[in-house]
Structure formats: C-alpha cells, structure tokens
Amino acid sequence: MAVTQNSFTGNGSTTTYSFTFPYLKQDEIKASLDGTATTAFTTPTATTVQFNTAPGSGVKIKIFRETNTDSLAATFYAGSAIKSEDLNDNFTQNLYAVQEVSARYLSNLGGTMVGDLILGEDVVLKFEGATDDAYETILTVTD
C-alpha cells in the first residue's frame, strides 16, 4: 500500500518532522495535532514540515497528503498540443487521490480504525444481530 501519511508523537521541543510521501503541490501537505487540523506550520524543504510551536509531549502528530480533486492538474483544449507532462500530472493526481481514499476508508469487511470517530448530532449507532432487524443493540447518547 502506498504511503500517504506519516505519524509522530510530540515531545514538547521538536518542531521539524520529515515525511516520506510524494505530492504534486505544496498546499496539499496537511497536518493535524491530536486529530485537529492545523495550518500553523511551514514546509521549509520538500520533505519536512516545521510547526510554528513545538507540539506538546504526547501529542499525536499526523502529516498527510490531501490531493486537490476539485480541478484537474492540466486542462486540454481542442486544437492544442497534448504534452506528456500534462497527461502524467493528471494521471498522478488521480492515482494520489485513489491512494488516499484507499488508505483512509473504513472497510465493511472489518479491520482496525486508527483515530477518533466523531459522529454528528442525533446519530444512532446500531449493531446488527445475526438476523437482520432482530436482536439489535442500539447506542444513543443524550445530553
């Protein structure tokens, strides 16, 4: 499986962390601290993130790629030349997006989820019994 993120644990003094995954554009590099997105960092080199303030001791740090899927890396126009570089960029953009979905999806076949799952307001969590719609366990939360 392709690497789309790197995880670290803060120690209260380290501000710079290296990551090992490729990306297309620098603004596709993201970071979170204890599961909360942050923009309080820079990318001083092509493979490092430097936080403005050192993450505290024990803070879970995640540096990840989030490829832009709102627009194509390159657009082709009728009558214009098609460059191999543009074709490669579009295919790489698609590949990276698929890798990210594959690495982050929760399979209905089972597996282990890493990180917090935060459910929105008025959500019911239902565990199905051996027979559909019978012997269910339902968890609800009230204020």
PDB file of C-alpha atoms in Angstrom, residues 25-126:
ATOM      1  CA  LYS A  25       1.604  20.749  -4.896  1.00  0.00           C
ATOM      2  CA  GLN A  26       2.935  22.061  -1.598  1.00  0.00           C
ATOM      3  CA  ASP A  27      -0.542  23.181  -0.444  1.00  0.00           C
ATOM      4  CA  GLU A  28      -1.640  19.522  -0.500  1.00  0.00           C
ATOM      5  CA  ILE A  29       0.524  18.835   2.568  1.00  0.00           C
ATOM      6  CA  LYS A  30      -1.671  18.878   5.676  1.00  0.00           C
ATOM      7  CA  ALA A  31      -1.106  18.300   9.378  1.00  0.00           C
ATOM      8  CA  SER A  32      -3.171  17.512  12.445  1.00  0.00           C
ATOM      9  CA  LEU A  33      -2.411  17.561  16.155  1.00  0.00           C
ATOM     10  CA  ASP A  34      -4.422  15.149  18.313  1.00  0.00           C
ATOM     11  CA  GLY A  35      -6.878  14.771  15.430  1.00  0.00           C
ATOM     12  CA  THR A  36      -7.439  18.515  14.929  1.00  0.00           C
ATOM     13  CA  ALA A  37      -6.325  20.067  11.645  1.00  0.00           C
ATOM     14  CA  THR A  38      -3.723  22.808  11.920  1.00  0.00           C
ATOM     15  CA  THR A  39      -2.224  25.301   9.498  1.00  0.00           C
ATOM     16  CA  ALA A  40       0.390  26.531  11.999  1.00  0.00           C
ATOM     17  CA  PHE A  41       3.306  25.099  10.037  1.00  0.00           C
ATOM     18  CA  THR A  42       5.539  25.753   7.054  1.00  0.00           C
ATOM     19  CA  THR A  43       7.331  23.432   4.648  1.00  0.00           C
ATOM     20  CA  PRO A  44      10.955  24.648   4.683  1.00  0.00           C
ATOM     21  CA  THR A  45      12.064  21.793   2.407  1.00  0.00           C
ATOM     22  CA  ALA A  46      10.269  19.474   0.008  1.00  0.00           C
ATOM     23  CA  THR A  47      10.006  16.719   2.631  1.00  0.00           C
ATOM     24  CA  THR A  48       9.756  18.483   6.006  1.00  0.00           C
ATOM     25  CA  VAL A  49       7.066  20.214   8.000  1.00  0.00           C
ATOM     26  CA  GLN A  50       8.067  22.783  10.609  1.00  0.00           C
ATOM     27  CA  PHE A  51       5.445  23.678  13.216  1.00  0.00           C
ATOM     28  CA  ASN A  52       5.337  27.266  14.471  1.00  0.00           C
ATOM     29  CA  THR A  53       5.353  25.910  18.037  1.00  0.00           C
ATOM     30  CA  ALA A  54       6.619  22.504  19.112  1.00  0.00           C
ATOM     31  CA  PRO A  55       3.726  20.071  19.638  1.00  0.00           C
ATOM     32  CA  GLY A  56       3.414  19.164  23.309  1.00  0.00           C
ATOM     33  CA  SER A  57       4.656  15.969  24.872  1.00  0.00           C
ATOM     34  CA  GLY A  58       2.431  13.052  23.869  1.00  0.00           C
ATOM     35  CA  VAL A  59       0.545  14.983  21.157  1.00  0.00           C
ATOM     36  CA  LYS A  60      -0.339  12.758  18.188  1.00  0.00           C
ATOM     37  CA  ILE A  61       1.044  14.353  15.024  1.00  0.00           C
ATOM     38  CA  LYS A  62      -0.165  13.338  11.590  1.00  0.00           C
ATOM     39  CA  ILE A  63       1.352  14.748   8.405  1.00  0.00           C
ATOM     40  CA  PHE A  64      -0.615  13.712   5.358  1.00  0.00           C
ATOM     41  CA  ARG A  65      -1.312  14.384   1.715  1.00  0.00           C
ATOM     42  CA  GLU A  66      -4.729  15.617   0.604  1.00  0.00           C
ATOM     43  CA  THR A  67      -4.660  15.852  -3.171  1.00  0.00           C
ATOM     44  CA  ASN A  68      -6.852  18.521  -4.748  1.00  0.00           C
ATOM     45  CA  THR A  69      -9.685  16.808  -6.613  1.00  0.00           C
ATOM     46  CA  ASP A  70     -11.715  19.936  -7.375  1.00  0.00           C
ATOM     47  CA  SER A  71      -9.920  20.551 -10.666  1.00  0.00           C
ATOM     48  CA  LEU A  72      -7.567  18.709 -12.994  1.00  0.00           C
ATOM     49  CA  ALA A  73      -3.849  19.340 -12.810  1.00  0.00           C
ATOM     50  CA  ALA A  74      -3.935  20.133 -16.538  1.00  0.00           C
ATOM     51  CA  THR A  75      -6.732  21.004 -18.956  1.00  0.00           C
ATOM     52  CA  PHE A  76      -6.671  20.163 -22.658  1.00  0.00           C
ATOM     53  CA  TYR A  77      -8.161  22.357 -25.352  1.00  0.00           C
ATOM     54  CA  ALA A  78      -9.286  21.464 -28.857  1.00  0.00           C
ATOM     55  CA  GLY A  79      -6.536  22.058 -31.383  1.00  0.00           C
ATOM     56  CA  SER A  80      -3.785  22.409 -28.794  1.00  0.00           C
ATOM     57  CA  ALA A  81      -0.827  20.099 -28.319  1.00  0.00           C
ATOM     58  CA  ILE A  82      -1.116  17.416 -25.644  1.00  0.00           C
ATOM     59  CA  LYS A  83       2.068  17.222 -23.628  1.00  0.00           C
ATOM     60  CA  SER A  84       3.101  14.017 -21.909  1.00  0.00           C
ATOM     61  CA  GLU A  85       3.915  16.018 -18.763  1.00  0.00           C
ATOM     62  CA  ASP A  86       0.298  17.222 -18.540  1.00  0.00           C
ATOM     63  CA  LEU A  87      -1.053  13.717 -19.096  1.00  0.00           C
ATOM     64  CA  ASN A  88       1.265  12.355 -16.414  1.00  0.00           C
ATOM     65  CA  ASP A  89       0.211  15.099 -13.978  1.00  0.00           C
ATOM     66  CA  ASN A  90      -3.477  14.266 -14.468  1.00  0.00           C
ATOM     67  CA  PHE A  91      -2.890  10.544 -14.017  1.00  0.00           C
ATOM     68  CA  THR A  92      -0.673  11.158 -10.969  1.00  0.00           C
ATOM     69  CA  GLN A  93      -3.346  13.397  -9.449  1.00  0.00           C
ATOM     70  CA  ASN A  94      -5.897  10.607  -9.948  1.00  0.00           C
ATOM     71  CA  LEU A  95      -3.515   7.978  -8.565  1.00  0.00           C
ATOM     72  CA  TYR A  96      -2.776  10.020  -5.425  1.00  0.00           C
ATOM     73  CA  ALA A  97      -6.486  10.653  -4.771  1.00  0.00           C
ATOM     74  CA  VAL A  98      -7.248   6.930  -5.089  1.00  0.00           C
ATOM     75  CA  GLN A  99      -4.340   6.060  -2.786  1.00  0.00           C
ATOM     76  CA  GLU A 100      -5.637   8.494  -0.162  1.00  0.00           C
ATOM     77  CA  VAL A 101      -9.164   7.057  -0.298  1.00  0.00           C
ATOM     78  CA  SER A 102      -7.790   3.511  -0.107  1.00  0.00           C
ATOM     79  CA  ALA A 103      -5.639   4.342   2.910  1.00  0.00           C
ATOM     80  CA  ARG A 104      -8.410   6.141   4.828  1.00  0.00           C
ATOM     81  CA  TYR A 105     -11.625   4.290   4.107  1.00  0.00           C
ATOM     82  CA  LEU A 106     -13.333   2.088   6.647  1.00  0.00           C
ATOM     83  CA  SER A 107     -13.912  -1.296   5.035  1.00  0.00           C
ATOM     84  CA  ASN A 108     -17.191  -3.100   5.542  1.00  0.00           C
ATOM     85  CA  LEU A 109     -15.119  -6.291   5.674  1.00  0.00           C
ATOM     86  CA  GLY A 110     -13.683  -5.264   9.029  1.00  0.00           C
ATOM     87  CA  GLY A 111     -10.325  -4.029  10.146  1.00  0.00           C
ATOM     88  CA  THR A 112      -8.842  -1.642  12.639  1.00  0.00           C
ATOM     89  CA  MET A 113      -9.642   2.035  12.731  1.00  0.00           C
ATOM     90  CA  VAL A 114      -6.872   4.322  13.903  1.00  0.00           C
ATOM     91  CA  GLY A 115      -8.008   7.663  15.271  1.00  0.00           C
ATOM     92  CA  ASP A 116     -11.214   9.092  16.643  1.00  0.00           C
ATOM     93  CA  LEU A 117     -14.609   8.644  15.034  1.00  0.00           C
ATOM     94  CA  ILE A 118     -16.784  11.630  15.801  1.00  0.00           C
ATOM     95  CA  LEU A 119     -20.441  11.171  14.999  1.00  0.00           C
ATOM     96  CA  GLY A 120     -22.664  14.182  14.431  1.00  0.00           C
ATOM     97  CA  GLU A 121     -25.721  15.256  16.363  1.00  0.00           C
ATOM     98  CA  ASP A 122     -28.700  12.884  16.774  1.00  0.00           C
ATOM     99  CA  VAL A 123     -26.873   9.822  15.430  1.00  0.00           C
ATOM    100  CA  VAL A 124     -27.779   6.256  16.344  1.00  0.00           C
ATOM    101  CA  LEU A 125     -25.087   3.592  16.408  1.00  0.00           C
ATOM    102  CA  LYS A 126     -26.667   0.228  15.609  1.00  0.00           C
TER     103      LYS A 126
END
